[in-house]
mmCIF file of C-alpha atoms in Angstrom:
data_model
loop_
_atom_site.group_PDB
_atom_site.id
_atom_site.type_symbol
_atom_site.label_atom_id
_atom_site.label_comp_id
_atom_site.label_asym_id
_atom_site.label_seq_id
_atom_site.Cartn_x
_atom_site.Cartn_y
_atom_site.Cartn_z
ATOM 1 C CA UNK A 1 2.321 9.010 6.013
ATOM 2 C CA UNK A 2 3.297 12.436 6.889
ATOM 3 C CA UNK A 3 2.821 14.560 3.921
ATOM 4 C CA UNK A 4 0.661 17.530 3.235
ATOM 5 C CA UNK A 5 -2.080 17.101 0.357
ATOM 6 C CA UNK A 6 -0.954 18.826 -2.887
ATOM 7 C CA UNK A 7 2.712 19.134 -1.138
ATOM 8 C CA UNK A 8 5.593 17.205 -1.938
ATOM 9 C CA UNK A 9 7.767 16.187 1.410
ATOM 10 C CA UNK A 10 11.311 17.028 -0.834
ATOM 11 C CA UNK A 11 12.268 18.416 -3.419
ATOM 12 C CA UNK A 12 14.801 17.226 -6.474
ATOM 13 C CA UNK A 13 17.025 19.702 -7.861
ATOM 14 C CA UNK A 14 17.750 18.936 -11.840
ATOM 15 C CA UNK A 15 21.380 17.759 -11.000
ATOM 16 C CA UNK A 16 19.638 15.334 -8.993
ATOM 17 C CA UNK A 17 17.051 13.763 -11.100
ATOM 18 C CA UNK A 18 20.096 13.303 -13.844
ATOM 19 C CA UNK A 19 22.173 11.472 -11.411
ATOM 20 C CA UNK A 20 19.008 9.363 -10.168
ATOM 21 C CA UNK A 21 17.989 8.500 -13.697
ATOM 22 C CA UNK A 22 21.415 7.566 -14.495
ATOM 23 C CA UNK A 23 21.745 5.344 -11.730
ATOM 24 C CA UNK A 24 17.890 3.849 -12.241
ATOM 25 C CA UNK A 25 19.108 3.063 -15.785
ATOM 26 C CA UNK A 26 22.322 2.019 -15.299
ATOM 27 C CA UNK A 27 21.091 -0.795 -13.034
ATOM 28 C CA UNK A 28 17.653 -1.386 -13.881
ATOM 29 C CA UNK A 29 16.350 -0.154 -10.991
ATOM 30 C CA UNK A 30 12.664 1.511 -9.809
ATOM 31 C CA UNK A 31 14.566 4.128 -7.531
ATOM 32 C CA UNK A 32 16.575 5.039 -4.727
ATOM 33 C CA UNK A 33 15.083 4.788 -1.138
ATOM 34 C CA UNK A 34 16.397 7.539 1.620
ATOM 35 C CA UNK A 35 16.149 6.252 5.493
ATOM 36 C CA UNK A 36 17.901 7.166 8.577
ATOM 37 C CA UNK A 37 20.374 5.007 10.950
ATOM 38 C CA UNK A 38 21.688 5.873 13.849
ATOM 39 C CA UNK A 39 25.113 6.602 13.670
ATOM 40 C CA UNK A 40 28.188 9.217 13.222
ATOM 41 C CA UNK A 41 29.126 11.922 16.327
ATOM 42 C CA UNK A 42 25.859 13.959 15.607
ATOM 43 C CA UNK A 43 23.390 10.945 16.372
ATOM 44 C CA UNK A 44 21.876 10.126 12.838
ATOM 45 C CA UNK A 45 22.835 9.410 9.260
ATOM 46 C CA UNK A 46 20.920 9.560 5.780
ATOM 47 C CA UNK A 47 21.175 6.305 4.003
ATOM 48 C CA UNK A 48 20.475 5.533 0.300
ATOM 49 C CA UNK A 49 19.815 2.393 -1.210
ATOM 50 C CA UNK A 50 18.513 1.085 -4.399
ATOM 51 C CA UNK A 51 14.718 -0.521 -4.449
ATOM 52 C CA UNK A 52 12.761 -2.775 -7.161
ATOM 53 C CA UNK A 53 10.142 -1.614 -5.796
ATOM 54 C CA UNK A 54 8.076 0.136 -3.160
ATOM 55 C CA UNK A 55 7.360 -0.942 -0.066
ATOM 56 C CA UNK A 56 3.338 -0.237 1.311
ATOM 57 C CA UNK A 57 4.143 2.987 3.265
ATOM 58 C CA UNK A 58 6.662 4.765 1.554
ATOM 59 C CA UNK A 59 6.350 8.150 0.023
ATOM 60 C CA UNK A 60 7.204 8.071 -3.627
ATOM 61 C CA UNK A 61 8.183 11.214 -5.425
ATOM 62 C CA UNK A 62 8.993 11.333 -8.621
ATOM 63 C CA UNK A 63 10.378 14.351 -10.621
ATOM 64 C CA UNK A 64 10.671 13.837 -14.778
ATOM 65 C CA UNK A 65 11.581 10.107 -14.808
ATOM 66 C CA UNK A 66 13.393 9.770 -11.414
ATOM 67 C CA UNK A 67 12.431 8.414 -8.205
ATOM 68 C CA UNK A 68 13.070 8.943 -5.025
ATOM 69 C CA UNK A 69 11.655 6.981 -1.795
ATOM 70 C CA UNK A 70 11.137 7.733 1.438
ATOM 71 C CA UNK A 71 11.348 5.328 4.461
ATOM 72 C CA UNK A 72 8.317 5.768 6.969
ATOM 73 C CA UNK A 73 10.340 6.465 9.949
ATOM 74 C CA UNK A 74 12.291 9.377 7.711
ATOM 75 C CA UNK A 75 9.706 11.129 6.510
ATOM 76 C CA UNK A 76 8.741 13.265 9.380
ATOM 77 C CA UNK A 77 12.406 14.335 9.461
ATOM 78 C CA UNK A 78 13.311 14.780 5.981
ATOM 79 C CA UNK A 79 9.766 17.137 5.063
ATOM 80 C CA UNK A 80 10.900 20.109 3.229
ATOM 81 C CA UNK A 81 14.606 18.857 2.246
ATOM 82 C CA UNK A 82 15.953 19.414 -0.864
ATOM 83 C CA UNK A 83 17.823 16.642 -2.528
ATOM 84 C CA UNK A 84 21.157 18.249 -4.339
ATOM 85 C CA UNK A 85 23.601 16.263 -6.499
ATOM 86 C CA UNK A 86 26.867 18.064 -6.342
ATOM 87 C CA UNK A 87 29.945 17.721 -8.174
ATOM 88 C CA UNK A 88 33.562 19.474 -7.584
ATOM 89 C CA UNK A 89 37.436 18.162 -8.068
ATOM 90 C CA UNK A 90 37.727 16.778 -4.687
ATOM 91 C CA UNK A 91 34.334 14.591 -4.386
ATOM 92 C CA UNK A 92 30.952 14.304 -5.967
ATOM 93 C CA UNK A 93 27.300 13.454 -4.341
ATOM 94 C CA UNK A 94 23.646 13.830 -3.012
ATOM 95 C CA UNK A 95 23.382 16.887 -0.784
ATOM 96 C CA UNK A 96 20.359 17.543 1.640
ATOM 97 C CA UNK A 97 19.229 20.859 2.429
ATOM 98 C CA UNK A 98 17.249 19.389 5.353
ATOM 99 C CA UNK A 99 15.920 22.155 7.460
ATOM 100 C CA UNK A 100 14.962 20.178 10.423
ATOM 101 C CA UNK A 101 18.628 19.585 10.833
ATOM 102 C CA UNK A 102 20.255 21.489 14.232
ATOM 103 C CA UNK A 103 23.672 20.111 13.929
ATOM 104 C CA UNK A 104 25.808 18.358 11.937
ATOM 105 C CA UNK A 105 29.633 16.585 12.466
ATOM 106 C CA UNK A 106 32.381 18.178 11.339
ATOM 107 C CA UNK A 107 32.401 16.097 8.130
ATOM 108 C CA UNK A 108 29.204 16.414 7.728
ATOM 109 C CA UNK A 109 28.387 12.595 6.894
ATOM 110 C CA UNK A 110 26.043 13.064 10.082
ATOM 111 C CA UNK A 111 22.954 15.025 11.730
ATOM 112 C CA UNK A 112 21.314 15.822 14.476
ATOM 113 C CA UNK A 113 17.418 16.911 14.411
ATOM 114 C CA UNK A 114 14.994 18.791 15.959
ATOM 115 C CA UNK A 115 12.851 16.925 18.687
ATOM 116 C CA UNK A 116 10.232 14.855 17.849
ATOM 117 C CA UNK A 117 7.742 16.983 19.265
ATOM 118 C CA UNK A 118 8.816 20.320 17.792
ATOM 119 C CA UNK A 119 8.585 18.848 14.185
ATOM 120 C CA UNK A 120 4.970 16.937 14.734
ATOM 121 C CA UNK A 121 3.732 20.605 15.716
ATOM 122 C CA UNK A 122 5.373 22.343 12.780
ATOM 123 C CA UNK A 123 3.700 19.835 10.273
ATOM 124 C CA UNK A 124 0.299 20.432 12.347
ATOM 125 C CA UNK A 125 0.816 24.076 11.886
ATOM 126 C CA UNK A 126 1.786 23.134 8.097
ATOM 127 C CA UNK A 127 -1.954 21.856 7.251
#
């Protein structure tokens, strides 16, 4: 919907494609499906949730055996993220390197974007 021929809109980092495959296999699932919601102190959260299978306009990428999907209404604001899977001793998870993020909450569970109109230009400019 909005991505750029021969471009992928993200980009899955190897921790993440071995955390998505585990989780496709584990539960016999096609993929995992990123959206937005509005929510949190900065405005909007990312959500994740499992999918059989696609729906007509998501984007589908797919990186050695794991894939990810991307609601319509995201994609416009999650072109050129990077999709992390990060583990430490206090907490383990997907990361986004989103950089049409301006702001985040303190605990980072939510975002705030650029405006609508400043990221349709930048993806015009993108062709």
């Amino acid at each position: 919907m909005f991505a750029i021929p021969g471009q992928s809109p993200v980009t899955i980092t190897d921790n993440a494609v071995k955390q998505i495959r585990k989780l496709m296999d584990r539960d016999q699932r096609f993929g995992l499906k990123i959206g937005l919601k509005k929510g949190g102190c900065a405005g909007m959260e990312y959500t994740m949730d499992y999918v059989d299978a696609p729906e007509s306009n998501d984007e589908v990428v797919e990186r050695d055996g794991a894939r990810v999907l991307i609601a319509p209404m995201a994609q416009m604001f999650l072109f050129g993220t990077e999709i992390d899977y990060e583990t430490s001793l206090l907490e383990s998870g997907f990361k986004f390197r989103n950089p049409n993020v301006t702001d985040s909450c303190g605990c980072g569970e939510s975002i705030k974007f650029k405006d609508i109109d400043e990221l349709a230009a930048e993806r015009d400019l993108a062709k």
